[in-house]
mmCIF file of C-alpha atoms in Angstrom:
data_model
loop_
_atom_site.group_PDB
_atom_site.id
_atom_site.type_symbol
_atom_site.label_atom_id
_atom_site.label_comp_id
_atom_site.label_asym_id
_atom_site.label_seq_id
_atom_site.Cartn_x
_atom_site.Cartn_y
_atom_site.Cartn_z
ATOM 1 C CA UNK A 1 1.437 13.111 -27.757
ATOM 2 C CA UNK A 2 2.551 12.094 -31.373
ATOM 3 C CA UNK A 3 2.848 16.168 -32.870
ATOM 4 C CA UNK A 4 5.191 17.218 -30.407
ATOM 5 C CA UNK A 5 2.535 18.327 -27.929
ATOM 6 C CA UNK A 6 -0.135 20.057 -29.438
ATOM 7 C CA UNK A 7 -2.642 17.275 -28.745
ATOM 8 C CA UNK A 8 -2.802 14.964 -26.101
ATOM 9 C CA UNK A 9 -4.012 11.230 -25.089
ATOM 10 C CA UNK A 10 -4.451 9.824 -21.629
ATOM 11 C CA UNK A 11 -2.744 6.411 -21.416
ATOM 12 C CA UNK A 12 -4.842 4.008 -19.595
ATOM 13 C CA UNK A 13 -2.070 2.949 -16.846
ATOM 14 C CA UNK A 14 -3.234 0.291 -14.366
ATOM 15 C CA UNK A 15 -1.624 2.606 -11.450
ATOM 16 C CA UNK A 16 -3.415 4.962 -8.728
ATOM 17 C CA UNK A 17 -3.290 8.384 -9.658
ATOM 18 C CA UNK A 18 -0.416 10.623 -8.126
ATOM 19 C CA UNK A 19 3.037 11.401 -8.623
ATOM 20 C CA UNK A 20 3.873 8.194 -11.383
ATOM 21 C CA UNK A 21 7.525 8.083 -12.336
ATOM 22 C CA UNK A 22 7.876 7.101 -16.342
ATOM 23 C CA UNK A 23 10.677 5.733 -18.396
ATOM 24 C CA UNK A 24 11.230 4.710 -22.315
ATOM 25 C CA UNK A 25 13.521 1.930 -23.228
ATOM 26 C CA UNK A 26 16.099 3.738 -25.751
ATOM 27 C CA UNK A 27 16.569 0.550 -27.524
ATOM 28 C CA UNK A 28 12.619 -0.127 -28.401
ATOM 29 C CA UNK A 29 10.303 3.045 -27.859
ATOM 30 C CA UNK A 30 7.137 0.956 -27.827
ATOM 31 C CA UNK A 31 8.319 -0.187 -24.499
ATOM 32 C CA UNK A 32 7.286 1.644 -21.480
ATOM 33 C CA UNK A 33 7.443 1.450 -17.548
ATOM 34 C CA UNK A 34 5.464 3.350 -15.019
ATOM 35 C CA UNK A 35 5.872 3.112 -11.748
ATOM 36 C CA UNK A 36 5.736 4.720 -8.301
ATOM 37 C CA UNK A 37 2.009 4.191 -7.506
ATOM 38 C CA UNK A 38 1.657 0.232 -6.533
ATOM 39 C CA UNK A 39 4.970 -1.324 -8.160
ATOM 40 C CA UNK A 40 5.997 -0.951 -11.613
ATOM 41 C CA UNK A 41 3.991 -1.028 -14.860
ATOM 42 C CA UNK A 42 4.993 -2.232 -18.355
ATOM 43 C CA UNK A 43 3.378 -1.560 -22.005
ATOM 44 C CA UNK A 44 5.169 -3.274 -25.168
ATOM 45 C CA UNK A 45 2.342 -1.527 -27.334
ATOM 46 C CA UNK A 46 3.326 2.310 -26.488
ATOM 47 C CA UNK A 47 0.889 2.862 -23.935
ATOM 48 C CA UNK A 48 -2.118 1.372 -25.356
ATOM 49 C CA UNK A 49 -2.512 -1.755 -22.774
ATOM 50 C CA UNK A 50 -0.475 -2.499 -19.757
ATOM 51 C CA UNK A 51 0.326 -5.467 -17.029
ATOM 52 C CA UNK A 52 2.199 -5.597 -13.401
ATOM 53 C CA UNK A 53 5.053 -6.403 -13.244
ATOM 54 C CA UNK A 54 5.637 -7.376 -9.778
ATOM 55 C CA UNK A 55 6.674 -10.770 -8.812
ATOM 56 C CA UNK A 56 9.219 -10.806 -5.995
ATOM 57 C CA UNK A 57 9.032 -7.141 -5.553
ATOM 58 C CA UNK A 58 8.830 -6.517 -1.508
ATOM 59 C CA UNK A 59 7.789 -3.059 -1.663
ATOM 60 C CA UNK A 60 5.399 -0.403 -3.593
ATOM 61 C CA UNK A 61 6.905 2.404 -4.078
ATOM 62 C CA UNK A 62 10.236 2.179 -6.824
ATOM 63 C CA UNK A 63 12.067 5.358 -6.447
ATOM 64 C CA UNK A 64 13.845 5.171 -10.046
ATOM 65 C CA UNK A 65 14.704 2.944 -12.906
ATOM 66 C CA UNK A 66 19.032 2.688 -13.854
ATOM 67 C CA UNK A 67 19.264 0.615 -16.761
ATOM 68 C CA UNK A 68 22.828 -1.000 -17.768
ATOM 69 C CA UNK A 69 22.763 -1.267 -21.426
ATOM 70 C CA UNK A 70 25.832 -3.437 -21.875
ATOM 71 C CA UNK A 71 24.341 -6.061 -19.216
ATOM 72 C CA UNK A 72 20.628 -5.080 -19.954
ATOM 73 C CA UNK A 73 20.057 -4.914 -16.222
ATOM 74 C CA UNK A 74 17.599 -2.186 -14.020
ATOM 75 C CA UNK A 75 18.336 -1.149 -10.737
ATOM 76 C CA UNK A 76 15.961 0.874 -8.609
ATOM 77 C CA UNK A 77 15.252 1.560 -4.839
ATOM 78 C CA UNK A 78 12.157 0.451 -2.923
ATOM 79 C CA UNK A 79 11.724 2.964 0.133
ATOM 80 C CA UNK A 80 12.899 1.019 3.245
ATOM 81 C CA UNK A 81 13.942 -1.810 1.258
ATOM 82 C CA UNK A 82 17.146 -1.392 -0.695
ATOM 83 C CA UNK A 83 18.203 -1.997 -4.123
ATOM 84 C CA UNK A 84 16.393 -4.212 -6.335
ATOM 85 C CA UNK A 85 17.350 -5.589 -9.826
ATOM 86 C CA UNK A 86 15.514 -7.015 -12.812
ATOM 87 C CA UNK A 87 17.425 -8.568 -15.870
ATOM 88 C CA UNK A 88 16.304 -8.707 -19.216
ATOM 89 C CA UNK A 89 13.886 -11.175 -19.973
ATOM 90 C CA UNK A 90 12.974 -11.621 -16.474
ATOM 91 C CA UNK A 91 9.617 -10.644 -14.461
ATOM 92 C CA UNK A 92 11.185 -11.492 -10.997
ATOM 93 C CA UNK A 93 12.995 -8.912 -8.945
ATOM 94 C CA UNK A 94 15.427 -9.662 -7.087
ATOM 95 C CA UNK A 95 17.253 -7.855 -3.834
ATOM 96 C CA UNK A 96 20.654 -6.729 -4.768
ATOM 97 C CA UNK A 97 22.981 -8.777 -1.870
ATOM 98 C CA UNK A 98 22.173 -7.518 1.393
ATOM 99 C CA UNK A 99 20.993 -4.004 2.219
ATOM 100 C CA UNK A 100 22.498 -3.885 5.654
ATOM 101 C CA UNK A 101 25.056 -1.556 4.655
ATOM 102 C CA UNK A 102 22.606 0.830 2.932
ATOM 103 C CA UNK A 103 20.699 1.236 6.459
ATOM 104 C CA UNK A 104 23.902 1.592 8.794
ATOM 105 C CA UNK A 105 24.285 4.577 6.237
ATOM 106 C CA UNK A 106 21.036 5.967 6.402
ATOM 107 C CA UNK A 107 20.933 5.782 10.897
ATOM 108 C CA UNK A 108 19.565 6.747 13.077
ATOM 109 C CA UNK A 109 16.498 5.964 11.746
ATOM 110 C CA UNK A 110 17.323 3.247 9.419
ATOM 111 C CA UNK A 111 14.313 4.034 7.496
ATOM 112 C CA UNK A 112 14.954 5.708 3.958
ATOM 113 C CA UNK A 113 14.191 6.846 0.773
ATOM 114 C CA UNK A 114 16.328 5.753 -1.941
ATOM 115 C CA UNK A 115 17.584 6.682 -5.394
ATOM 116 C CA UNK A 116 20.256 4.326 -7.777
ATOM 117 C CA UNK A 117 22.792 5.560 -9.916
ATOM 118 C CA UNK A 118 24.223 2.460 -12.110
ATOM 119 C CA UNK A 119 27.041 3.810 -14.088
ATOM 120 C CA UNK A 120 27.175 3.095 -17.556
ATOM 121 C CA UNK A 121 28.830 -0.282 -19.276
ATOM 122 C CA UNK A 122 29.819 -0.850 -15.649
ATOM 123 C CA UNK A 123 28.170 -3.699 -13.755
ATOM 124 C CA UNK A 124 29.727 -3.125 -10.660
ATOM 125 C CA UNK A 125 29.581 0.443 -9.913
ATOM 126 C CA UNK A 126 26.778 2.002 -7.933
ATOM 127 C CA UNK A 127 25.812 4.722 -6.112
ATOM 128 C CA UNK A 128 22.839 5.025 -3.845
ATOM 129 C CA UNK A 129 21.259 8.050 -2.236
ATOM 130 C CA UNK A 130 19.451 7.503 0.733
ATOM 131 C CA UNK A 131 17.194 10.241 2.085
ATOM 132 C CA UNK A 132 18.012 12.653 -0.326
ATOM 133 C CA UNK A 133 20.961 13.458 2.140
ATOM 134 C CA UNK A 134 23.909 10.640 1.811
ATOM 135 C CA UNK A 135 25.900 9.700 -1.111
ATOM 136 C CA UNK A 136 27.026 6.191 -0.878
ATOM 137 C CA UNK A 137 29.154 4.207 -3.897
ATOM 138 C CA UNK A 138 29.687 0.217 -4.369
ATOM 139 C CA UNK A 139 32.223 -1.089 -6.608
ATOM 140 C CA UNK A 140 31.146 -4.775 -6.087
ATOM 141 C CA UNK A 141 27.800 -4.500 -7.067
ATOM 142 C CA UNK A 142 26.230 -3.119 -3.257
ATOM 143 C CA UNK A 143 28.221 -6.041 -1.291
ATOM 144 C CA UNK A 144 29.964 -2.761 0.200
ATOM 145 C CA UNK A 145 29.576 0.896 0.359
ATOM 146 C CA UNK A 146 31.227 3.721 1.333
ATOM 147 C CA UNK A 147 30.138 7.023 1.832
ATOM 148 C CA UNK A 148 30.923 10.049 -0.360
ATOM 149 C CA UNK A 149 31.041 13.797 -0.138
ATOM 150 C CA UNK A 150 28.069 15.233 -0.562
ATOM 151 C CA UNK A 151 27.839 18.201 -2.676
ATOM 152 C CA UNK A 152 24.522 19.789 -2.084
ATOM 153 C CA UNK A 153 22.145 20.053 1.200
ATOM 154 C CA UNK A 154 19.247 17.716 -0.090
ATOM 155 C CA UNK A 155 19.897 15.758 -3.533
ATOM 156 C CA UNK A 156 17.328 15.882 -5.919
ATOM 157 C CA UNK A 157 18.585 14.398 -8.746
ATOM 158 C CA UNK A 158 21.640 12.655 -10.030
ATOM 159 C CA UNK A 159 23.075 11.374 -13.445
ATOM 160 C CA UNK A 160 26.401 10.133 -15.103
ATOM 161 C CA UNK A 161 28.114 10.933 -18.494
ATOM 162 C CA UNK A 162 27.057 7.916 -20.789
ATOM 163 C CA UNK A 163 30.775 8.650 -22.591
ATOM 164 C CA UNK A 164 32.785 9.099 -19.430
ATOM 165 C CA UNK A 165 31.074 7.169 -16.172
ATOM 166 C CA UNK A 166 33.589 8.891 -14.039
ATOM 167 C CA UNK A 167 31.610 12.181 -14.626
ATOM 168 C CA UNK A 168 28.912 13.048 -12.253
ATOM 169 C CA UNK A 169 26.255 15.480 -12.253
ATOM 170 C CA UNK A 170 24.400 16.434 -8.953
ATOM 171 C CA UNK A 171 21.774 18.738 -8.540
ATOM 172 C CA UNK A 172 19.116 19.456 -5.310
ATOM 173 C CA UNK A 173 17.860 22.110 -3.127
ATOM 174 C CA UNK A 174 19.343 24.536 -2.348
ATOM 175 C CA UNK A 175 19.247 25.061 -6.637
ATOM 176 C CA UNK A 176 22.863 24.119 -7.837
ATOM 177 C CA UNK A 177 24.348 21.453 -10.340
ATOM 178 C CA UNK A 178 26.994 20.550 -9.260
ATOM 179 C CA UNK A 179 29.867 18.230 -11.521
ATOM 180 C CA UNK A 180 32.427 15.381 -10.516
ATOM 181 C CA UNK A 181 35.121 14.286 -12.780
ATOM 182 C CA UNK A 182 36.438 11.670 -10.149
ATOM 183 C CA UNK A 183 33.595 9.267 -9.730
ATOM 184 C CA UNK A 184 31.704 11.315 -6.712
ATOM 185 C CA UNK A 185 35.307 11.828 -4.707
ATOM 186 C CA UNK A 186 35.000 15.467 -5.307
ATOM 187 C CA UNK A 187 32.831 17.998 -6.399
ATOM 188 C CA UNK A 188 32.681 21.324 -8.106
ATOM 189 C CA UNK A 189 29.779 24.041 -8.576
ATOM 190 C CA UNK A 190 28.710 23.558 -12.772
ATOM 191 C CA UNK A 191 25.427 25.937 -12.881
ATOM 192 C CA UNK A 192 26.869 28.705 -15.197
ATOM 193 C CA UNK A 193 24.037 30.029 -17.273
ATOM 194 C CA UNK A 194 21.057 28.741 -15.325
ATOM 195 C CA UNK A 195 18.599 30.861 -13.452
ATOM 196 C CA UNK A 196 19.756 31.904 -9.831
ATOM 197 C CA UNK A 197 17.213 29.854 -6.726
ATOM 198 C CA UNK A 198 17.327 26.746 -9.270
ATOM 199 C CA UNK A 199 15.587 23.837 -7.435
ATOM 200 C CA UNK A 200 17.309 20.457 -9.563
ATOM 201 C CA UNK A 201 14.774 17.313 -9.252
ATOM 202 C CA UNK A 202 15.673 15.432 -12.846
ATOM 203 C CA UNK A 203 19.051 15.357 -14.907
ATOM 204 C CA UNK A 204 19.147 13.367 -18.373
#
């Protein structure tokens, strides 16, 4: 929509139909990704034609872009995989280390779903969570982790403060938002003025 959605278009994405993820690039609008469906998508033209982009990618089902401005890198999950990268520039994505932290975390099963939290103008710092259940954080980039308090049943979605990356926001099911001001080390409820049974599955 270009009237603030009183008329629509359908974007000819070269992805199954389904639950697609989407994301702009802040820094050029034009630039699109879809993904979610079978790899990841890119348009430089605002929608109008598209192209895979999935060289090196070992999976099919991204779980959720985290961009790094200052580094102009993009983490996201693949489901069973890990954490992938892709730096500007590049088509090729690349595993992040070795995931075998990531599934000691996420036993007995070691299968999981994932979600990545890059924090901003930090390189380093990530946090992962894996089955919608465990909070994990890296401060070398995923060559370690470390598990965190979690502070809701079943995570739905999870952001930081692009002024002050120690500042968390959590939110799930059971419906809460919950707030950190430590880096994920502790939490505290932050839901005052939102409607009671409030399921959380996006945070921007």
């Amino acid at each position: 929509s270009e009237d603030n959605g009183a008329t629509w278009r359908v974007l000819p994405v070269d992805q199954p139909g389904g639950s697609l993820q989407f994301v702009i690039d802040p820094t050029l609008p034009s630039r699109l990704a879809a993904f979610g469906g079978e790899g990841v998508s890119v348009s430089t033209d605002a929608g109008a034609t598209w192209a895979k982009r999935i060289a090196g990618l070992k999976g099919t089902s991204p779980t959720g872009f985290s961009p790094v401005a200052t580094s102009r890198r993009n983490y996201f999950g693949v489901r069973d995989r890990g954490v992938y990268y892709v730096d500007a520039g590049d088509s090729f994505a690349r595993i992040l280390n070795t995931n075998d932290p990531l599934i000691l975390l996420a036993a007995p099963s070691g299968r999981f779903g994932i979600q990545v939290l890059a924090l901003p103008g930090n390189r380093d710092t990530l946090y992962a969570v894996l089955n919608g259940e465990v909070l994990a954080k890296s401060i070398d980039t995923g060559l370690h982790w470390a598990q965190l308090p979690s502070p809701t049943a079943l995570f739905g979605a999870m952001a930081a403060s692009p002024l002050e990356p120690s500042t968390l926001y959590a939110g799930g099911s059971p419906g809460r938002v919950f707030k950190s001001l430590d880096g994920g080390a502790s939490w505290a409820p932050s839901a005052a003025g939102l409607p009671d049974q409030l399921d959380v599955y996006a945070i921007a």
